[in-house]
Coordinates of C-alpha atoms in Angstrom, one line a residue:
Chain A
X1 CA -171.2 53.8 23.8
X2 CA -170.4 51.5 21.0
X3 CA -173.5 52.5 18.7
X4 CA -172.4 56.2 19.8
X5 CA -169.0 55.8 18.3
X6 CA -170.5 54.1 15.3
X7 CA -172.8 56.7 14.5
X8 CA -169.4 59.2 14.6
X9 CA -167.8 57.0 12.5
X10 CA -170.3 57.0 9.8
X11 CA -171.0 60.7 10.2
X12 CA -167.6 61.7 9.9
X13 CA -166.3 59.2 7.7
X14 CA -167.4 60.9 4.3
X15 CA -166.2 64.3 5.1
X16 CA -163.1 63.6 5.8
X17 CA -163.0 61.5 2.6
X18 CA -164.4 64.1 0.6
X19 CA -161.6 66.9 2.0
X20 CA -158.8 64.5 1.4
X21 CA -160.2 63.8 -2.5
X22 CA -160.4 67.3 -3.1
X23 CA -164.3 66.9 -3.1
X24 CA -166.4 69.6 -1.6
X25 CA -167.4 69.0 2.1
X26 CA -171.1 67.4 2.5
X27 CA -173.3 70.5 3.2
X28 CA -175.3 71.0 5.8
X29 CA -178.3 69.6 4.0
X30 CA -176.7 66.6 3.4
X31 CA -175.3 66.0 6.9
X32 CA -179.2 66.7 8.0
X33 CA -180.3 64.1 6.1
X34 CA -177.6 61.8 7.3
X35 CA -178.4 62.6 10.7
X36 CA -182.4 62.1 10.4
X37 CA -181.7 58.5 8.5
X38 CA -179.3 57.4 11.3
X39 CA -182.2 58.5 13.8
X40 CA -184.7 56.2 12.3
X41 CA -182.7 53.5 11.7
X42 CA -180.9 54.1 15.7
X43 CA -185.1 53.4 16.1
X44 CA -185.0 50.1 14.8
X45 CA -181.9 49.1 16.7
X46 CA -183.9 49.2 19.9
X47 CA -185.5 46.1 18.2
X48 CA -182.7 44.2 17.9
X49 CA -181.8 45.1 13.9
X50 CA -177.9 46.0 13.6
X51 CA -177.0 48.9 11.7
X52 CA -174.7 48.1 8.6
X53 CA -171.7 50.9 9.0
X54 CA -172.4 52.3 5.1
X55 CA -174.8 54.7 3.7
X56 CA -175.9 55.8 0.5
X57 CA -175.8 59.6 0.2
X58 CA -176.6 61.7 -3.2
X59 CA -178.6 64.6 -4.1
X60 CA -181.8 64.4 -6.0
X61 CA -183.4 66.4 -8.3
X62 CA -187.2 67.1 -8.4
X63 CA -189.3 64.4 -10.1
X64 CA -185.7 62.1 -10.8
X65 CA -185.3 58.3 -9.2
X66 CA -182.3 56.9 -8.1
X67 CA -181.4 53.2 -7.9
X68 CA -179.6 51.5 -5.6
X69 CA -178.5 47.5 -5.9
X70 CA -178.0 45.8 -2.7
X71 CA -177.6 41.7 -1.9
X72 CA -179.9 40.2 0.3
X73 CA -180.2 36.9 2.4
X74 CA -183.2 34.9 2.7
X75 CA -184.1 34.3 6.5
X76 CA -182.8 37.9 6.9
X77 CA -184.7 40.9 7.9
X78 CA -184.3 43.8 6.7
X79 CA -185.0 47.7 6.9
X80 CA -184.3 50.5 4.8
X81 CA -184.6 53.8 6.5
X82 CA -184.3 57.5 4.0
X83 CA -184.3 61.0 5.1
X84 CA -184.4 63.9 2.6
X85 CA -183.1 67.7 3.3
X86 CA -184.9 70.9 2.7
X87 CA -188.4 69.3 3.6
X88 CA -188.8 67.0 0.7
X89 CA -190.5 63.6 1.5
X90 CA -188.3 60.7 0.1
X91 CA -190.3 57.6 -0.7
X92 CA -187.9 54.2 -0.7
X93 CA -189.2 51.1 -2.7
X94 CA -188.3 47.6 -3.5
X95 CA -187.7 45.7 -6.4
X96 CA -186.9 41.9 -7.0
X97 CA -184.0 41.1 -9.2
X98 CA -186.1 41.4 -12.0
X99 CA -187.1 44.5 -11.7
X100 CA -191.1 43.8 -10.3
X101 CA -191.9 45.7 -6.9
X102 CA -192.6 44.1 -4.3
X103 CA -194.3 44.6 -1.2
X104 CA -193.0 45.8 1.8
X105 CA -193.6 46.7 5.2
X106 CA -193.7 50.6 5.1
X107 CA -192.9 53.7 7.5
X108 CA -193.0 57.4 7.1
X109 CA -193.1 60.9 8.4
X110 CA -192.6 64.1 7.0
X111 CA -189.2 64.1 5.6
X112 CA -188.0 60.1 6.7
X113 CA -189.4 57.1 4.8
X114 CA -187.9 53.2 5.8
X115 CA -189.3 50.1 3.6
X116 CA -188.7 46.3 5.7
X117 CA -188.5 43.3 3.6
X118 CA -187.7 39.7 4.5
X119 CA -186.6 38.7 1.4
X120 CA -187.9 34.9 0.2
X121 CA -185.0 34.3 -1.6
X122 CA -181.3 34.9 -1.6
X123 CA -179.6 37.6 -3.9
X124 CA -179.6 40.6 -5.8
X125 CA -182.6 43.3 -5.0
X126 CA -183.2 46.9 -6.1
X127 CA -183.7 50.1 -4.3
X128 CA -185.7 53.5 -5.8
X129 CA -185.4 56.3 -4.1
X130 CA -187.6 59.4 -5.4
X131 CA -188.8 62.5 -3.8
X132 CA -193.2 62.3 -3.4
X133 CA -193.1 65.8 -2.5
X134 CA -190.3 69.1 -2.8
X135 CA -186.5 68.8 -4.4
X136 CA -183.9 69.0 -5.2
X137 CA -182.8 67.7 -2.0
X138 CA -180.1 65.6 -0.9
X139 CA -181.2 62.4 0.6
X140 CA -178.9 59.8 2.8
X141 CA -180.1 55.9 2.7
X142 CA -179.0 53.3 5.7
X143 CA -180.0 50.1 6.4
X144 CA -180.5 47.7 9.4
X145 CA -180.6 44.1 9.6
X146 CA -180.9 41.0 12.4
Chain B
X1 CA -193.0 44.3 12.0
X2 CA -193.9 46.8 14.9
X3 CA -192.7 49.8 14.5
X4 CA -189.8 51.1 17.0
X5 CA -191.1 52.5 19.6
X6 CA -188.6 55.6 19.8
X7 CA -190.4 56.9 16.7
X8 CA -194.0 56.9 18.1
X9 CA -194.9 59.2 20.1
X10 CA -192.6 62.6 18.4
X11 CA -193.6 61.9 14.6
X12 CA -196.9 62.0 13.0
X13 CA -197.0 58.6 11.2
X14 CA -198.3 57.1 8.2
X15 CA -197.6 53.2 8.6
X16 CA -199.1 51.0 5.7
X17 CA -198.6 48.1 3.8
X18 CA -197.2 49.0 0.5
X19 CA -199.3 46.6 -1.6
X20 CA -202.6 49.7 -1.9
X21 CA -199.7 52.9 -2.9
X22 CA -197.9 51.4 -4.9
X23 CA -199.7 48.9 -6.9
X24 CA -199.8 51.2 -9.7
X25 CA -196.2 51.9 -9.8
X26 CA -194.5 50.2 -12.9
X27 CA -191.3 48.0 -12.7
X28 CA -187.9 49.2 -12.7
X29 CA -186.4 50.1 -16.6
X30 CA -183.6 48.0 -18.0
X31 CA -182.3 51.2 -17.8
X32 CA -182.5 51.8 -14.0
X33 CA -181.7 48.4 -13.6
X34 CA -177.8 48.6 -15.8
X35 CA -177.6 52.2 -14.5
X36 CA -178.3 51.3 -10.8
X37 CA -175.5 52.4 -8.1
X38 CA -173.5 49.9 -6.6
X39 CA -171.1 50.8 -3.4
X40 CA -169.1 48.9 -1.8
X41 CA -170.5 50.2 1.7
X42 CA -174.4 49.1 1.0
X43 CA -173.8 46.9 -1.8
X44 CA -171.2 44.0 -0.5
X45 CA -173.1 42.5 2.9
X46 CA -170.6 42.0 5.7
X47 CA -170.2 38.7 6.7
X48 CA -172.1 39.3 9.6
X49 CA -175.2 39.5 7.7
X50 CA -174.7 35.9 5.9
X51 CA -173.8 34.9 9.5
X52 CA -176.8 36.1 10.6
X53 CA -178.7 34.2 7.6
X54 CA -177.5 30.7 8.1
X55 CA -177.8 31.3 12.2
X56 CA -181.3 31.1 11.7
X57 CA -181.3 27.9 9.7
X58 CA -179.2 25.6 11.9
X59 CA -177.2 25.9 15.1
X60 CA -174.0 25.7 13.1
X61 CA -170.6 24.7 15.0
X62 CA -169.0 27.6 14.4
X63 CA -165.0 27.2 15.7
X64 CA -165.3 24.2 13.2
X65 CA -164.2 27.0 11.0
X66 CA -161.6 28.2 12.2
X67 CA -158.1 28.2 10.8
X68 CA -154.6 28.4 11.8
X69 CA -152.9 32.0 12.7
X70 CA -152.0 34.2 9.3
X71 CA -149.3 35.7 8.7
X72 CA -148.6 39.4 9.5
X73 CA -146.3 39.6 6.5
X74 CA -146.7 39.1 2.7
X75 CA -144.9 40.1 -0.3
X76 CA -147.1 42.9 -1.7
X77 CA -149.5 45.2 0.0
X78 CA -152.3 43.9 -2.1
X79 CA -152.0 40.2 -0.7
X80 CA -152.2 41.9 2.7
X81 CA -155.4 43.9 2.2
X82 CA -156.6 40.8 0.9
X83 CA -156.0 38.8 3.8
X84 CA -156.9 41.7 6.3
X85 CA -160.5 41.5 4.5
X86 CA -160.0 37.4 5.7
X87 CA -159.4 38.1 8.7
X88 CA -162.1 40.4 9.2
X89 CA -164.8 37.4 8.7
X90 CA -162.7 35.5 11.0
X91 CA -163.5 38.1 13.5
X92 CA -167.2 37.5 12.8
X93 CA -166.9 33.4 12.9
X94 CA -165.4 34.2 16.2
X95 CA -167.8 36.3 17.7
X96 CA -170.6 33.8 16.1
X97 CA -168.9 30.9 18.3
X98 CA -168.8 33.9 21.7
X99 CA -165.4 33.2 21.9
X100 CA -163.6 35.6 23.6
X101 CA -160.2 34.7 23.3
X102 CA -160.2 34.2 19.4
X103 CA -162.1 37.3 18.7
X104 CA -159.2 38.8 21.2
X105 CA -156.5 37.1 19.1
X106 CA -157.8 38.0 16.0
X107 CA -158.3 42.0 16.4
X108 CA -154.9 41.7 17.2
X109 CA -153.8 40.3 14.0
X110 CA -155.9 42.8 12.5
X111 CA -154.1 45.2 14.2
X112 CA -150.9 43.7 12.8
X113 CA -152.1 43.6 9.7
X114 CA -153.2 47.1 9.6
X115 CA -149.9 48.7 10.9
X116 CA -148.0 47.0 7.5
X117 CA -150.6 49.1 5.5
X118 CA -150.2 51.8 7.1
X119 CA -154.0 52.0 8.3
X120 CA -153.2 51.2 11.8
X121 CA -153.6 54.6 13.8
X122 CA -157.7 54.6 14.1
X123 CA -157.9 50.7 13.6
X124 CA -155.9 50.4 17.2
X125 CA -158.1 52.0 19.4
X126 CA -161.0 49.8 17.6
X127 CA -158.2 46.3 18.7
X128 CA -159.0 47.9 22.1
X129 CA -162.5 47.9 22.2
X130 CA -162.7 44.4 20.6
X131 CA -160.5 43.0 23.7
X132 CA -162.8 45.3 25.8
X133 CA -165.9 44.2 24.0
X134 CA -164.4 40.4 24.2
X135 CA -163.7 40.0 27.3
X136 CA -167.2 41.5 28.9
X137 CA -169.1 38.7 27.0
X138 CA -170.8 41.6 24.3
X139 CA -171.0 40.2 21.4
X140 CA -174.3 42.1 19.6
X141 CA -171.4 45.0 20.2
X142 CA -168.5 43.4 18.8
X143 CA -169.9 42.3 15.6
X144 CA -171.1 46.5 15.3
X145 CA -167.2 47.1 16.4
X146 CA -166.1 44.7 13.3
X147 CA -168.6 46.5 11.0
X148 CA -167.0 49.6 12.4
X149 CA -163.2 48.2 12.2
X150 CA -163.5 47.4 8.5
X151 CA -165.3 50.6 7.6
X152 CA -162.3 52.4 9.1
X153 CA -159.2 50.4 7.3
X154 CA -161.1 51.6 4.0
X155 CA -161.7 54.7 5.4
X156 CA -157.9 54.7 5.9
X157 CA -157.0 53.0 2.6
X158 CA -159.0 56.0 1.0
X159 CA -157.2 58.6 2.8
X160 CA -154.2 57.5 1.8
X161 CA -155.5 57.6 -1.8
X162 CA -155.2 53.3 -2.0
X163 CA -158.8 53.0 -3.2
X164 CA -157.8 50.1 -4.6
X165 CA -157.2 48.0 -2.1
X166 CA -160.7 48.4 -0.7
X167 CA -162.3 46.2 -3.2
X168 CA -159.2 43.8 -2.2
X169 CA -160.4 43.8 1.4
X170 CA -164.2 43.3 0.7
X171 CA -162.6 40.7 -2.2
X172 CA -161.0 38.6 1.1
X173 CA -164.1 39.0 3.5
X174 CA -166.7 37.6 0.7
X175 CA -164.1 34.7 -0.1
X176 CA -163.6 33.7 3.6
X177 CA -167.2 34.2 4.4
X178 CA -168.2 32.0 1.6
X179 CA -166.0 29.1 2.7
X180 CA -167.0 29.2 6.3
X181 CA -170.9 29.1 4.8
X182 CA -170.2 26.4 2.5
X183 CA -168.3 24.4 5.3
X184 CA -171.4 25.1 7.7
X185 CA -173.8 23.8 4.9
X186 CA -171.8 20.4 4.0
X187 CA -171.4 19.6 7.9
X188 CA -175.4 19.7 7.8
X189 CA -176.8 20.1 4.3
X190 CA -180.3 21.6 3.5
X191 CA -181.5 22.8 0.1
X192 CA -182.5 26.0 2.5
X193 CA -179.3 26.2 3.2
X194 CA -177.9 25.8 0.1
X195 CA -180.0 28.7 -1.5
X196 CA -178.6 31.2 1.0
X197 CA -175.1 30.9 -1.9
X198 CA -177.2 32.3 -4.6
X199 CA -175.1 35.4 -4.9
X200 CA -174.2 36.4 -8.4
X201 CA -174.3 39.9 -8.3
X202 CA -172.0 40.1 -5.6
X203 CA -168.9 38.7 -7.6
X204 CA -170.1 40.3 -10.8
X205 CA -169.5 43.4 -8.8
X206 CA -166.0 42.1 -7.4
X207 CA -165.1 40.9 -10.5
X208 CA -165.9 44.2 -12.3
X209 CA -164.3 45.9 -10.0
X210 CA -160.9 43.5 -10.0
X211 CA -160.7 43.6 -13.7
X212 CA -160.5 47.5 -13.3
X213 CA -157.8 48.1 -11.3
X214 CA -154.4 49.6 -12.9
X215 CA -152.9 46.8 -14.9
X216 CA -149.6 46.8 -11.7
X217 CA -152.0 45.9 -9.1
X218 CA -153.9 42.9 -11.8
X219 CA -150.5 41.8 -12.3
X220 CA -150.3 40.8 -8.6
X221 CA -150.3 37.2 -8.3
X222 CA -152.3 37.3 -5.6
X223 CA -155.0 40.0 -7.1
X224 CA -154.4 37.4 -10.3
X225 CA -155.2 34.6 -8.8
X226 CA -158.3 35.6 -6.8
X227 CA -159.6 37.2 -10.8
X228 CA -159.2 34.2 -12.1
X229 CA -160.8 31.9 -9.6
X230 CA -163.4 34.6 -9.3
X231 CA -164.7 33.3 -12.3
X232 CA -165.4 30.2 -12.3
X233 CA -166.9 30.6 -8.4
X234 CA -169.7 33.4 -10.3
X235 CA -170.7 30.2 -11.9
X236 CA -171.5 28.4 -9.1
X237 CA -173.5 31.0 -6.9
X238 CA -175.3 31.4 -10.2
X239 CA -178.4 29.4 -9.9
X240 CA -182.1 29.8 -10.1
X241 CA -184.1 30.9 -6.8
X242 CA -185.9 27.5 -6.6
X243 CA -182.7 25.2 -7.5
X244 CA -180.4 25.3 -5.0
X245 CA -177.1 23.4 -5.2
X246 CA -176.6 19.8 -4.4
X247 CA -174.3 19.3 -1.9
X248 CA -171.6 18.2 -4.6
X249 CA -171.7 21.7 -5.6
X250 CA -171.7 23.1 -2.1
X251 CA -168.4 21.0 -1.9
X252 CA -166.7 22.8 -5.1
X253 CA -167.7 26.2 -4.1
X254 CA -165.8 25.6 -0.5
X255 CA -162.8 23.8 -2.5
X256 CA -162.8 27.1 -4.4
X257 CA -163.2 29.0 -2.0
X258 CA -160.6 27.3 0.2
X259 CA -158.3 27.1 -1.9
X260 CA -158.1 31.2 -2.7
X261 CA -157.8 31.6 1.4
X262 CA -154.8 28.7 1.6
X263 CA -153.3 30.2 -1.8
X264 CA -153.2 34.0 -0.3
X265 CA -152.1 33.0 3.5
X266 CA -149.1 31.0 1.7
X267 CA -148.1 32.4 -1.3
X268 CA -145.0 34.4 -2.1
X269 CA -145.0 36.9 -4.4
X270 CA -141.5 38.6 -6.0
X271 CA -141.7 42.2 -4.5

């Protein structure tokens, strides 16, 4: 019930935000791609990783990257989980502080991508989002941890 | 890392070790790297994920951390959405140490806390839960609830167009969170431990965004004094991966630290 509510919270969060700035309301697309990150990253809960109540949500043009800086803990596990709209294929990928990639455990499907890491050291990492196939589409990034 | 098993059968999967598809891929751009996105939401960890961290070092004694009650009442708003973002990673301590009756006491402060910033209507139903949560023994739950209760007093604060005390909330949760880590690390000390502090770009973000915030709210003495202590704490979770702090300098982060937490429960601003 708990993760139900969670899930509301996050999914309605931003458009009530984006009414009360003045801001467009998220399209459909972008609520789809929400939804389809949430639904990988509701996967991973079922093995014990805790979903962090934030998302990254933008739109994303054709052949463009997008970069993300997040703050990780060593002993830590984590997963990133993306979902595009319009039937692009998001790819997620990881970079160390100084900007070299690193490996990572890897996931995908048609239109969902997630990246795991258990980071060796303690602080800041980098996430790339780019499309491998379609766009513009807007894409939504969560993340899960334990 | 298996993969969830909700996802197996309905998906047709690719599952590989990145090293083969991306080994041609260059690095990141100093470009991408001084034009990448940072958001409060994915970009600050809670304190339950540096919870989570040092729980897997030690078995730390966590209501060794605790502190006396807060106050429900302080002399500007901007003190009191930095002490709700306190008493948030209170919460967490609390559920780390499963007890039932401090995580009960403190949603109720946050409660309090929320009503004098007027972000109280959706964060009361989440006190409810907590207590509900609390007292059934669920504690994976409650730290989600926490997660959830702190996205929602932003959430709030944004409605009511106080963006700006956002940053002051995730501002008190890092603070408090980092003196309850460096407390756990001095009662036990490990250079393992010590590494898990090694978070400059956290408070170059908090800094960045403190130092942006209309020149009224920087003038708060509280907002002021967290700024200014802000900066000499940068310097000491700014160390190289393989050199962690001795515990001397564990010590002076928590003094720091501590002393922002004692400083913003106690101080009295002029309205």
């Amino acid at each position: 019930m708990s993760r139900i509510c969670l899930l509301l919270c996050i999914l309605a969060g931003p458009a009530l935000l984006n009414t009360l700035r003045g801001d467009p309301p998220p399209s459909e697309a972008a609520s789809s791609a929400r939804t389809a990150a949430l639904d990988v990253a509701g996967a991973f809960a079922n093995d014990g990783f805790k979903l962090r109540d934030g998302f990254w949500s933008a739109r994303i043009e054709k052949g463009a990257r997008q970069t993300i800086l997040v703050n990780l803990f060593a002993g830590n596990h984590y997963w990133f989980s993306v979902a595009a709209s319009d039937g692009a294929r998001p790819v997620i990928e990881l970079f160390n502080e100084q900007g070299q990639r690193l490996e990572a455990e890897a996931w995908k499907d048609a239109a969902r991508s997630a990246a795991g890491l258990s980071p060796a050291a303690s602080g800041p990492y980098y996430l790339r989002i780019r499309l491998e196939e379609g766009g513009p589409a807007d894409f939504c990034m969560v993340y899960s941890y334990k | 890392m298996p993969l969830p098993g909700r996802l197996i059968a309905p998906v047709a999967m690719i599952f590989c070790t990145a090293a083969g598809a991306v080994a041609a891929e260059p690095p990141l751009t100093a470009a991408e790297m001084q034009g990448a996105i940072q958001l409060d939401a994915v970009t600050i960890p809670t304190p339950g994920e540096l919870f989570a961290a040092i729980g897997k070092i030690g078995k730390p004694s966590w209501a060794s951390q605790y502190r006396e009650p807060v106050s429900s009442t302080f002399p500007s708003r901007y003190q009191t959405a930095l002490n709700m973002g306190a008493l948030i990673a209170d919460g967490f301590i609390a559920v780390e140490a499963q007890d039932g009756q401090q995580v009960k006491n403190i949603g109720r402060d946050i409660v309090a806390l929320a009503k004098t910033l007027g972000v109280s209507e959706s964060v009361v139903a989440r006190g409810k839960s907590i207590t509900d949560f609390a007292e059934n023994n669920e504690w994976g739950t409650l730290k989600e609830e926490l997660e959830a209760t702190e996205n929602e007093v932003k959430i709030a604060m944004e409605e009511q167009r106080d963006l700006d005390l956002v940053t002051l909330v995730s501002a008190g949760a890092w603070v408090r969170g980092t003196e309850v880590l460096t407390g756990v690390i001095l009662a036990d000390y490990s250079p393992a431990a010590a590494r898990l502090l090694r978070q400059p770009a956290i408070v170059a973000y908090l800094r960045g965004k403190l130092n942006t915030l209309p020149p009224r709210i920087r003038s708060d003495e509280s907002v002021a004094l967290v700024a200014t202590r802000l900066e000499a704490i940068e310097k000491l979770v700014s160390f190289p991966v393989n050199t962690p702090p001795e515990a001397d300098g564990v010590r002076a982060l928590h003094e720091a630290t501590a002393g922002i937490i004692r400083d913003l429960g106690g101080r009295k601003n002029t309205p």
